[in-house]
Coordinates of N, CA and C in Angstrom, one line a residue:
Chain A
D1 N -94.1 -125.6 69.6 CA -93.0 -125.3 69.8 C -92.8 -124.1 70.6
A2 N -92.0 -123.9 71.5 CA -91.7 -122.5 72.2 C -91.3 -121.3 71.1
K3 N -91.8 -120.2 71.1 CA -91.1 -119.1 70.7 C -89.9 -118.5 71.2
T4 N -89.1 -118.4 70.3 CA -87.9 -117.9 70.8 C -87.4 -116.4 70.1
T5 N -86.9 -115.8 70.9 CA -86.1 -114.4 70.5 C -84.8 -114.1 70.7
Q6 N -84.2 -113.9 69.7 CA -82.7 -113.5 69.4 C -82.3 -112.1 68.9
P7 N -81.3 -111.8 69.2 CA -80.7 -110.6 68.5 C -80.5 -110.6 67.2
P8 N -80.9 -109.8 66.3 CA -80.4 -110.0 64.7 C -79.0 -110.4 64.7
S9 N -78.5 -109.4 65.2 CA -76.7 -109.6 65.0 C -75.8 -109.3 66.0
M10 N -74.6 -109.7 65.9 CA -73.6 -109.6 67.2 C -72.3 -109.4 66.6
D11 N -71.6 -109.1 67.1 CA -70.1 -108.9 66.6 C -69.3 -109.7 67.7
C12 N -68.1 -110.2 67.5 CA -67.1 -110.8 68.6 C -65.9 -110.7 67.6
A13 N -64.7 -110.2 68.6 CA -63.4 -110.6 68.3 C -63.2 -111.8 68.1
E14 N -62.0 -112.0 67.4 CA -61.3 -113.4 67.0 C -60.5 -113.6 68.4
G15 N -60.7 -114.9 69.1 CA -60.1 -115.5 69.9 C -60.9 -115.3 71.5
R16 N -61.8 -114.2 71.3 CA -62.9 -113.8 72.6 C -64.2 -115.0 72.7
A17 N -64.5 -114.7 73.8 CA -65.6 -115.8 73.9 C -67.0 -114.9 73.3
A18 N -67.8 -115.8 72.6 CA -69.2 -115.2 72.1 C -69.8 -115.7 73.0
N19 N -71.0 -115.1 73.5 CA -72.0 -115.2 74.1 C -73.4 -114.9 73.4
L20 N -74.2 -116.0 72.9 CA -75.2 -115.5 72.1 C -76.7 -115.7 73.1
P21 N -77.2 -114.9 73.3 CA -78.6 -114.9 74.1 C -79.6 -115.7 73.4
C22 N -80.5 -116.0 73.9 CA -81.9 -116.4 73.2 C -82.9 -116.6 74.6
N23 N -83.9 -115.7 74.3 CA -85.3 -115.7 75.2 C -86.0 -116.9 74.7
H24 N -86.5 -117.7 75.7 CA -87.8 -118.5 75.4 C -88.9 -118.7 76.4
S25 N -89.4 -117.7 76.7 CA -90.2 -117.3 78.4 C -91.3 -118.3 78.1
T26 N -91.8 -118.8 76.8 CA -93.0 -119.6 76.8 C -92.6 -121.2 76.6
I27 N -91.6 -121.4 77.0 CA -91.1 -122.7 76.9 C -91.9 -123.6 77.9
S28 N -92.1 -124.8 77.5 CA -93.0 -125.6 78.6 C -91.7 -126.8 79.0
G29 N -92.2 -127.6 80.0 CA -91.2 -128.1 80.9 C -90.8 -129.2 80.0
N30 N -91.3 -129.7 79.1 CA -90.8 -131.0 78.2 C -90.1 -130.6 76.9
E31 N -89.7 -129.1 76.9 CA -89.3 -128.8 75.5 C -87.8 -128.3 75.9
Y32 N -86.9 -129.0 74.9 CA -85.8 -128.8 74.8 C -85.3 -127.5 74.1
V33 N -84.1 -126.8 74.5 CA -83.6 -125.9 73.8 C -82.3 -126.3 72.9
Y34 N -82.7 -126.1 71.5 CA -81.5 -126.6 70.6 C -81.0 -125.3 69.8
W35 N -79.4 -125.8 69.7 CA -78.8 -124.8 68.9 C -78.4 -125.2 67.6
Y36 N -78.5 -124.5 66.7 CA -78.0 -125.0 65.3 C -77.3 -123.8 64.6
R37 N -76.3 -123.8 63.8 CA -75.9 -122.5 63.1 C -75.8 -123.1 61.6
Q38 N -75.9 -121.8 61.0 CA -75.6 -122.2 59.5 C -74.6 -121.0 58.9
I39 N -73.4 -121.5 58.2 CA -72.5 -120.7 57.4 C -73.2 -120.7 56.2
H40 N -72.9 -119.6 55.3 CA -73.4 -119.0 54.5 C -73.1 -120.1 53.2
S41 N -74.4 -120.5 52.7 CA -74.5 -121.7 51.4 C -74.0 -122.9 51.7
Q42 N -74.3 -123.3 53.1 CA -74.4 -124.5 53.8 C -75.8 -125.0 54.5
G43 N -75.9 -126.3 54.9 CA -77.1 -126.6 55.7 C -76.7 -126.3 57.0
P44 N -77.6 -126.0 58.0 CA -77.5 -126.1 59.2 C -76.6 -127.0 60.0
Q45 N -75.7 -126.8 60.9 CA -75.1 -127.5 61.7 C -75.6 -127.7 63.0
Y46 N -75.7 -128.7 63.9 CA -76.3 -128.9 64.8 C -74.9 -128.6 65.8
I47 N -75.3 -127.8 67.2 CA -74.5 -127.4 68.0 C -74.4 -128.2 69.5
I48 N -75.8 -127.7 70.0 CA -75.9 -128.2 71.1 C -77.3 -128.3 71.7
H49 N -77.7 -129.3 72.7 CA -79.1 -129.2 73.2 C -79.3 -129.3 74.7
G50 N -80.2 -128.6 75.2 CA -80.4 -129.2 76.9 C -81.7 -129.1 77.3
L51 N -82.0 -129.7 78.2 CA -83.4 -129.5 78.8 C -83.3 -128.5 80.1
K52 N -82.7 -128.8 81.3 CA -82.1 -127.9 82.5 C -81.1 -127.8 82.8
N53 N -80.2 -128.4 82.7 CA -79.0 -128.5 83.1 C -77.9 -127.7 82.1
N54 N -77.0 -127.3 82.7 CA -76.1 -126.8 81.5 C -75.5 -127.8 80.7
E55 N -74.8 -127.7 79.5 CA -74.4 -128.6 78.7 C -73.1 -127.9 78.0
T56 N -72.4 -128.9 77.7 CA -70.8 -128.6 77.1 C -70.6 -129.9 76.2
N57 N -70.0 -129.2 75.2 CA -69.4 -130.5 74.4 C -68.1 -129.8 73.5
E58 N -67.6 -130.6 72.9 CA -66.4 -129.9 71.9 C -66.6 -128.8 71.3
M59 N -68.0 -128.2 70.8 CA -68.1 -127.1 70.0 C -68.5 -125.6 70.9
A60 N -69.1 -126.0 71.9 CA -70.0 -124.6 72.7 C -70.4 -125.5 74.2
S61 N -70.7 -124.4 74.7 CA -71.3 -124.5 76.5 C -73.0 -124.0 76.2
L62 N -73.8 -124.7 76.8 CA -75.1 -124.0 76.9 C -75.8 -123.9 78.1
I63 N -75.8 -122.9 78.6 CA -76.5 -121.8 79.6 C -77.6 -121.8 80.0
I64 N -78.7 -122.9 80.6 CA -79.8 -122.3 80.4 C -80.0 -121.9 81.9
T65 N -81.0 -120.7 82.4 CA -81.3 -120.1 83.5 C -82.1 -121.1 84.6
E66 N -82.3 -120.5 85.6 CA -82.9 -121.7 86.3 C -84.5 -121.8 86.1
D67 N -84.9 -120.8 85.6 CA -86.6 -120.8 85.3 C -86.7 -120.9 84.0
R68 N -85.4 -121.4 83.2 CA -85.8 -122.0 82.0 C -86.3 -120.9 80.9
K69 N -86.4 -119.9 81.4 CA -86.7 -118.7 80.1 C -85.6 -118.2 79.4
S70 N -84.7 -118.3 79.5 CA -83.9 -117.9 78.9 C -82.2 -118.9 78.9
S71 N -81.5 -118.9 77.7 CA -80.3 -119.6 77.5 C -79.2 -118.8 76.7
T72 N -78.1 -119.1 77.0 CA -76.9 -118.5 76.6 C -75.9 -119.7 76.0
L73 N -75.6 -119.5 74.4 CA -74.8 -120.4 73.7 C -73.4 -119.9 73.8
I74 N -72.5 -120.4 74.4 CA -71.0 -119.8 74.6 C -70.1 -120.2 73.6
L75 N -69.4 -119.7 72.7 CA -68.3 -120.3 71.9 C -67.1 -119.6 72.6
P76 N -66.4 -120.9 73.1 CA -65.4 -120.0 74.1 C -64.2 -119.2 73.5
H77 N -63.7 -119.6 72.4 CA -62.5 -119.1 71.7 C -63.2 -118.7 70.3
A78 N -63.7 -117.5 70.0 CA -64.4 -117.7 68.4 C -63.3 -117.7 67.6
T79 N -63.8 -118.4 66.1 CA -62.6 -117.9 65.0 C -63.1 -117.6 64.2
L80 N -62.5 -117.1 62.9 CA -63.3 -116.5 61.5 C -64.2 -117.6 61.1
R81 N -64.2 -118.4 61.3 CA -65.0 -120.0 60.5 C -66.0 -119.9 61.7
D82 N -66.3 -119.3 62.7 CA -67.8 -119.2 63.5 C -68.6 -118.2 62.8
T83 N -68.2 -117.0 62.1 CA -69.0 -116.4 61.4 C -70.3 -117.2 60.5
A84 N -71.3 -117.1 61.3 CA -72.6 -117.6 61.0 C -73.7 -117.2 61.4
V85 N -75.1 -117.8 60.9 CA -76.3 -117.3 61.6 C -76.6 -118.3 62.6
Y86 N -76.9 -118.2 63.9 CA -76.8 -119.4 64.9 C -78.4 -119.2 65.0
Y87 N -79.0 -120.1 65.3 CA -80.5 -120.2 65.6 C -80.8 -120.9 66.8
C88 N -81.8 -120.6 67.9 CA -81.9 -121.2 69.0 C -83.3 -121.6 68.6
I89 N -83.7 -122.8 69.2 CA -84.9 -123.3 68.8 C -85.3 -124.1 69.9
G90 N -86.5 -123.8 70.6 CA -87.2 -124.7 71.4 C -88.4 -126.0 70.6
T91 N -88.0 -127.2 71.2 CA -88.8 -128.0 70.5 C -89.3 -129.3 71.6
N92 N -90.1 -130.0 71.4 CA -90.8 -130.9 72.2 C -90.2 -132.2 72.4
S93 N -88.8 -132.3 72.1 CA -88.4 -133.8 72.3 C -87.0 -133.5 72.3
G94 N -86.4 -134.7 72.9 CA -85.1 -134.8 73.1 C -84.4 -135.8 72.0
G95 N -85.6 -136.8 71.4 CA -85.0 -137.6 70.4 C -85.1 -136.7 68.7
S96 N -84.9 -137.7 68.2 CA -84.8 -137.0 66.6 C -86.5 -136.9 65.9
N97 N -87.3 -137.6 66.5 CA -88.8 -137.3 65.9 C -89.2 -136.2 66.2
Y98 N -88.8 -135.3 66.1 CA -89.1 -133.7 66.2 C -89.0 -133.0 64.8
K99 N -89.8 -131.9 64.8 CA -89.6 -130.6 63.7 C -89.0 -129.6 64.2
L100 N -88.2 -129.1 63.9 CA -87.4 -127.5 64.1 C -88.0 -126.4 63.5
T101 N -88.5 -125.6 64.4 CA -89.4 -124.6 63.9 C -87.9 -123.5 64.2
F102 N -87.4 -122.7 62.8 CA -86.2 -121.7 62.8 C -86.9 -120.5 62.9
G103 N -86.3 -119.6 63.4 CA -86.5 -118.3 63.3 C -85.6 -117.5 62.1
K104 N -85.4 -116.5 62.8 CA -84.4 -116.0 61.7 C -82.8 -115.8 62.6
G105 N -82.8 -115.9 63.3 CA -81.8 -116.3 64.4 C -80.5 -115.0 64.8
T106 N -79.4 -115.2 64.7 CA -78.4 -114.1 65.2 C -77.5 -114.4 64.4
L107 N -77.0 -113.2 63.4 CA -75.9 -113.5 62.7 C -74.7 -113.0 63.5
L108 N -73.9 -113.8 63.8 CA -72.5 -113.6 64.5 C -71.6 -113.2 63.5
T109 N -70.9 -112.3 63.9 CA -69.6 -111.9 62.9 C -68.3 -111.7 63.4
V110 N -67.4 -112.8 63.5 CA -66.3 -112.9 64.1 C -65.5 -111.9 63.3
N111 N -64.5 -110.7 64.0 CA -63.7 -110.2 63.6 C -62.3 -110.3 63.5
P112 N -61.1 -110.1 62.7 CA -60.0 -110.6 63.1 C -59.2 -109.4 64.2
Chain B
D1 N -66.8 -140.9 56.7 CA -68.0 -141.1 56.9 C -68.6 -140.2 56.1
A2 N -69.3 -140.5 55.1 CA -70.1 -139.5 54.4 C -71.1 -138.9 55.0
G3 N -71.7 -137.7 54.9 CA -72.7 -137.0 55.4 C -73.9 -137.2 55.1
V4 N -74.9 -136.1 54.6 CA -76.2 -136.3 54.0 C -75.7 -135.7 52.6
T5 N -76.2 -136.6 51.7 CA -76.0 -136.5 50.4 C -77.5 -135.9 49.5
Q6 N -77.4 -134.9 48.9 CA -78.5 -134.2 48.1 C -78.0 -134.1 46.5
S7 N -78.8 -134.4 46.0 CA -78.7 -134.2 44.4 C -80.2 -133.6 43.9
P8 N -79.9 -133.1 42.6 CA -78.9 -132.3 42.5 C -78.4 -131.1 43.4
T9 N -77.4 -130.5 42.9 CA -76.8 -129.1 43.9 C -77.5 -127.9 43.4
H10 N -77.7 -128.1 42.2 CA -78.8 -126.9 41.6 C -79.3 -127.2 40.5
L11 N -80.6 -126.8 40.5 CA -81.9 -127.2 39.4 C -82.6 -125.9 39.2
I12 N -82.9 -125.5 37.5 CA -83.8 -124.7 37.0 C -84.9 -125.4 36.4
K13 N -85.9 -124.9 36.9 CA -87.6 -125.4 36.0 C -87.8 -124.2 35.9
T14 N -89.4 -124.8 34.9 CA -89.9 -123.8 34.7 C -91.5 -123.9 35.3
R15 N -92.2 -122.8 35.7 CA -93.4 -122.6 36.0 C -94.4 -124.1 35.5
G16 N -94.9 -124.5 36.5 CA -96.0 -125.6 36.0 C -95.0 -126.9 35.9
Q17 N -94.0 -127.0 35.9 CA -93.2 -128.6 35.8 C -93.2 -129.1 36.9
Q18 N -92.5 -130.4 37.0 CA -92.6 -131.1 38.3 C -91.0 -131.5 38.5
V19 N -90.6 -131.5 39.9 CA -89.4 -131.8 39.9 C -89.3 -132.8 41.3
T20 N -88.3 -133.6 41.0 CA -87.7 -134.3 42.3 C -86.3 -134.4 42.6
L21 N -86.5 -133.9 44.1 CA -85.3 -134.0 44.8 C -84.6 -135.2 45.3
R22 N -83.3 -135.5 45.4 CA -83.2 -137.0 45.9 C -82.2 -136.5 47.4
C23 N -82.1 -137.6 48.4 CA -81.2 -137.4 49.5 C -81.1 -138.8 50.0
S24 N -79.8 -138.9 50.4 CA -79.0 -139.9 51.2 C -78.8 -139.6 52.3
P25 N -79.2 -140.2 53.4 CA -78.9 -140.0 54.8 C -77.8 -140.1 55.3
K26 N -77.3 -139.6 56.2 CA -76.0 -140.4 56.9 C -76.4 -141.8 57.1
S27 N -74.9 -142.3 57.2 CA -74.9 -143.6 57.1 C -75.4 -144.3 58.8
G28 N -76.3 -145.0 58.7 CA -76.7 -145.3 60.3 C -77.9 -144.6 60.7
H29 N -78.3 -143.7 59.9 CA -79.6 -142.5 60.1 C -80.8 -143.5 59.5
D30 N -81.9 -143.2 60.1 CA -82.9 -144.1 59.6 C -84.4 -142.8 59.5
T31 N -84.4 -141.8 59.7 CA -85.0 -140.8 59.8 C -84.7 -139.5 58.7
V32 N -85.8 -138.9 57.9 CA -85.2 -138.1 57.0 C -86.3 -137.0 56.9
S33 N -85.8 -135.5 57.1 CA -86.6 -134.6 57.2 C -86.4 -133.8 55.9
W34 N -87.4 -133.2 55.5 CA -86.9 -132.0 54.4 C -87.2 -130.5 54.7
Y35 N -86.9 -129.6 54.5 CA -87.1 -128.1 54.7 C -87.0 -127.2 53.6
Q36 N -87.7 -126.2 53.3 CA -87.8 -125.3 52.4 C -87.3 -123.9 53.1
Q37 N -85.8 -123.3 52.4 CA -85.2 -122.0 52.8 C -85.4 -120.9 51.9
A38 N -86.5 -120.1 51.8 CA -86.0 -119.0 51.1 C -85.2 -117.9 51.3
L39 N -84.9 -117.2 50.6 CA -83.6 -116.1 50.8 C -84.0 -115.3 52.1
G40 N -82.9 -115.5 52.9 CA -82.9 -114.6 53.9 C -83.8 -114.7 55.0
Q41 N -84.6 -116.0 54.8 CA -85.6 -116.7 56.1 C -84.5 -118.1 56.4
G42 N -85.1 -118.3 57.9 CA -84.7 -119.5 58.3 C -85.5 -120.8 57.8
P43 N -85.0 -122.0 57.7 CA -85.5 -123.0 57.0 C -86.9 -123.4 57.5
Q44 N -88.2 -123.9 56.9 CA -89.4 -124.2 57.2 C -89.4 -125.8 56.9
F45 N -90.4 -126.3 57.9 CA -90.4 -127.7 57.9 C -91.2 -128.2 57.0
I46 N -91.1 -128.8 56.0 CA -91.7 -129.9 55.2 C -92.5 -131.0 55.6
F47 N -91.8 -131.8 55.9 CA -92.4 -133.3 56.5 C -90.6 -134.0 56.9
Q48 N -91.5 -134.9 57.3 CA -90.5 -136.1 58.2 C -90.8 -137.5 57.7
Y49 N -89.9 -138.2 57.4 CA -90.2 -139.4 57.1 C -89.5 -140.7 57.9
Y50 N -90.1 -141.6 58.3 CA -89.4 -142.7 59.2 C -90.0 -144.1 58.9
E51 N -89.3 -145.0 59.0 CA -90.0 -146.4 58.2 C -90.9 -146.3 57.2
E52 N -90.3 -145.6 56.2 CA -90.9 -145.5 54.7 C -92.1 -144.7 54.8
E53 N -92.9 -144.1 56.0 CA -93.8 -143.4 56.3 C -94.0 -141.8 56.5
E54 N -94.7 -141.2 56.0 CA -94.7 -139.9 56.5 C -95.1 -139.7 57.7
R55 N -94.2 -139.0 59.0 CA -94.9 -139.0 60.0 C -95.0 -137.7 60.6
Q56 N -94.6 -136.7 60.1 CA -95.1 -135.1 60.6 C -95.0 -134.2 59.7
R57 N -96.0 -133.3 59.1 CA -95.9 -132.5 58.0 C -96.0 -131.2 58.4
G58 N -95.3 -130.2 57.8 CA -95.8 -128.7 57.8 C -96.7 -128.3 57.2
N59 N -96.8 -127.1 57.2 CA -98.0 -126.1 56.5 C -97.5 -125.9 55.0
F60 N -97.4 -127.0 54.6 CA -97.2 -127.0 52.9 C -98.4 -127.8 51.8
P61 N -98.7 -127.2 50.7 CA -99.7 -127.8 50.1 C -99.6 -129.0 49.6
D62 N -100.4 -130.2 49.0 CA -100.2 -131.3 48.6 C -99.4 -131.5 47.2
R63 N -98.8 -130.2 47.0 CA -98.5 -130.3 45.7 C -96.7 -130.9 46.2
F64 N -96.5 -130.8 47.5 CA -95.3 -131.5 47.9 C -95.6 -132.8 48.4
S65 N -94.9 -133.7 48.2 CA -95.3 -134.9 48.5 C -93.8 -135.7 48.4
G66 N -93.7 -136.7 49.2 CA -92.4 -137.6 49.3 C -92.3 -139.0 49.2
H67 N -91.1 -139.3 49.6 CA -91.1 -140.9 49.5 C -89.9 -141.3 50.6
Q68 N -90.0 -142.3 51.2 CA -88.3 -143.1 51.9 C -88.4 -144.4 51.3
F69 N -87.2 -144.8 50.9 CA -87.0 -146.3 50.4 C -86.5 -147.0 51.3
P70 N -86.6 -148.1 51.4 CA -86.3 -149.2 52.3 C -84.5 -149.0 52.9
N71 N -84.0 -148.4 52.0 CA -82.7 -148.2 52.1 C -82.1 -146.6 53.0
Y72 N -83.4 -146.3 53.4 CA -83.7 -144.6 53.9 C -83.4 -143.8 53.2
S73 N -82.9 -144.1 52.2 CA -82.8 -142.7 51.4 C -84.2 -142.2 50.8
S74 N -84.3 -140.9 50.3 CA -85.8 -140.2 50.1 C -85.9 -139.2 48.9
E75 N -86.9 -138.9 48.6 CA -87.2 -138.0 47.3 C -88.3 -137.0 48.2
L76 N -87.9 -135.7 47.5 CA -89.0 -134.9 47.3 C -89.5 -134.6 46.3
N77 N -90.8 -134.4 46.0 CA -91.5 -134.0 44.5 C -92.4 -133.1 45.0
V78 N -92.3 -132.0 43.9 CA -92.9 -130.9 43.9 C -93.8 -130.7 42.5
N79 N -94.9 -130.9 42.7 CA -96.2 -130.5 41.5 C -96.3 -129.2 40.9
A80 N -96.4 -128.7 39.7 CA -97.0 -127.7 39.2 C -96.4 -126.6 40.1
L81 N -95.0 -126.3 39.5 CA -94.2 -125.5 40.2 C -94.7 -124.0 40.5
L82 N -94.4 -123.1 41.0 CA -94.4 -121.8 41.2 C -93.4 -120.9 41.5
L83 N -93.5 -119.9 40.9 CA -92.5 -118.9 41.1 C -91.9 -119.0 42.6
G84 N -92.8 -119.0 43.8 CA -92.8 -118.9 45.2 C -92.1 -120.1 45.5
D85 N -91.9 -121.1 44.6 CA -91.3 -122.5 45.2 C -89.9 -122.2 45.0
S86 N -89.0 -121.3 44.2 CA -87.8 -121.3 44.4 C -87.2 -120.8 45.9
A87 N -86.2 -122.0 45.9 CA -85.8 -121.7 47.3 C -84.3 -122.9 47.4
L88 N -84.0 -122.9 48.9 CA -83.0 -123.9 48.8 C -83.7 -124.9 49.8
Y89 N -83.8 -126.3 49.4 CA -84.3 -127.5 49.7 C -83.3 -128.1 50.7
L90 N -83.5 -128.4 51.7 CA -82.6 -129.2 52.8 C -82.9 -130.3 53.2
C91 N -82.4 -131.3 53.3 CA -82.5 -132.6 53.8 C -81.7 -132.7 54.8
A92 N -82.5 -133.6 55.8 CA -81.7 -133.5 57.4 C -82.3 -135.0 57.6
S93 N -81.3 -136.0 58.4 CA -81.4 -137.2 58.8 C -81.0 -137.1 60.4
S94 N -81.4 -138.3 60.9 CA -81.4 -138.3 62.2 C -81.5 -139.8 62.5
L95 N -81.1 -140.3 63.9 CA -81.4 -141.6 64.2 C -82.6 -141.4 65.3
V96 N -83.7 -141.9 65.1 CA -84.6 -142.0 66.2 C -84.1 -142.0 67.8
A97 N -84.6 -141.3 68.4 CA -84.5 -141.3 70.0 C -83.1 -140.6 70.3
R98 N -82.3 -140.1 69.1 CA -81.0 -139.4 69.3 C -81.1 -137.8 69.0
G99 N -80.5 -137.1 69.7 CA -80.6 -135.5 69.5 C -79.7 -135.0 68.1
G100 N -79.9 -134.1 67.7 CA -79.6 -133.4 66.5 C -79.6 -134.0 65.4
Y101 N -80.1 -133.4 64.6 CA -79.8 -133.3 63.2 C -78.7 -133.2 62.2
T102 N -78.3 -134.1 61.2 CA -77.1 -133.6 60.2 C -78.0 -133.5 58.9
F103 N -77.8 -132.1 58.7 CA -78.2 -131.7 57.4 C -77.3 -131.6 56.6
G104 N -78.2 -131.8 54.8 CA -77.1 -131.7 53.5 C -77.0 -130.1 53.4
S105 N -76.2 -130.0 52.1 CA -75.8 -128.9 51.7 C -77.0 -128.1 50.9
G106 N -78.0 -129.0 50.7 CA -79.2 -128.4 49.8 C -79.0 -128.6 48.3
T107 N -80.2 -128.3 47.7 CA -80.7 -128.3 46.8 C -81.1 -127.0 46.2
R108 N -80.5 -125.9 45.4 CA -80.7 -124.6 45.1 C -81.7 -124.9 43.8
L109 N -83.3 -124.9 43.9 CA -83.8 -124.8 42.9 C -84.6 -123.3 42.5
T110 N -84.5 -123.1 41.4 CA -84.7 -122.1 40.9 C -85.7 -122.3 39.8
V111 N -87.2 -121.4 40.2 CA -88.2 -121.6 39.3 C -88.6 -120.4 38.5
V112 N -88.6 -120.4 37.1 CA -88.4 -119.1 36.0 C -89.8 -119.5 35.1

């Protein structure tokens, strides 16, 4: 699995967009980028994943650079409930028969 | 639709004892994975079950074993408990070939 690097913490004002960066310079061509988040005392929650193209769903958008060495998770209108640890993970399958290698993630704090 | 259900939610055991944790996957999911999360760390992959067989295993000793039943539910067994086994144990389910795991809220195991 690709090694990923994320800032340990970030702050965001409520209602503003939260942009969470992730570096994955060693990612290989068949590895997907997955994002999960973990709110305190809960299990991780799947957010979004992508391979090459930008992706959007009801929770967030994922922007992957053309060289695939980095990506950004965008929460368009952050709320207090978005305060959580966000994990960026590179893994070698778009299906579910893969394992997730979690790092320490980014603690996003959304402030009122 | 119930998500992933884990039991018990909390457990206290003594060193040397054995423990069994249980997981019911989300309805329609057929793959179950187990993760261990120590305090302040990201979850670490233990193993994954599909069609009642262990298909992947992380770097955990043989004291950690598991089982998947025909109804897709799963158990995690840990023998000869050590103080270092104290952690949050997370179960995640998925459908093969579909992206994104659904995690349970975990079982908090404390070994004294």
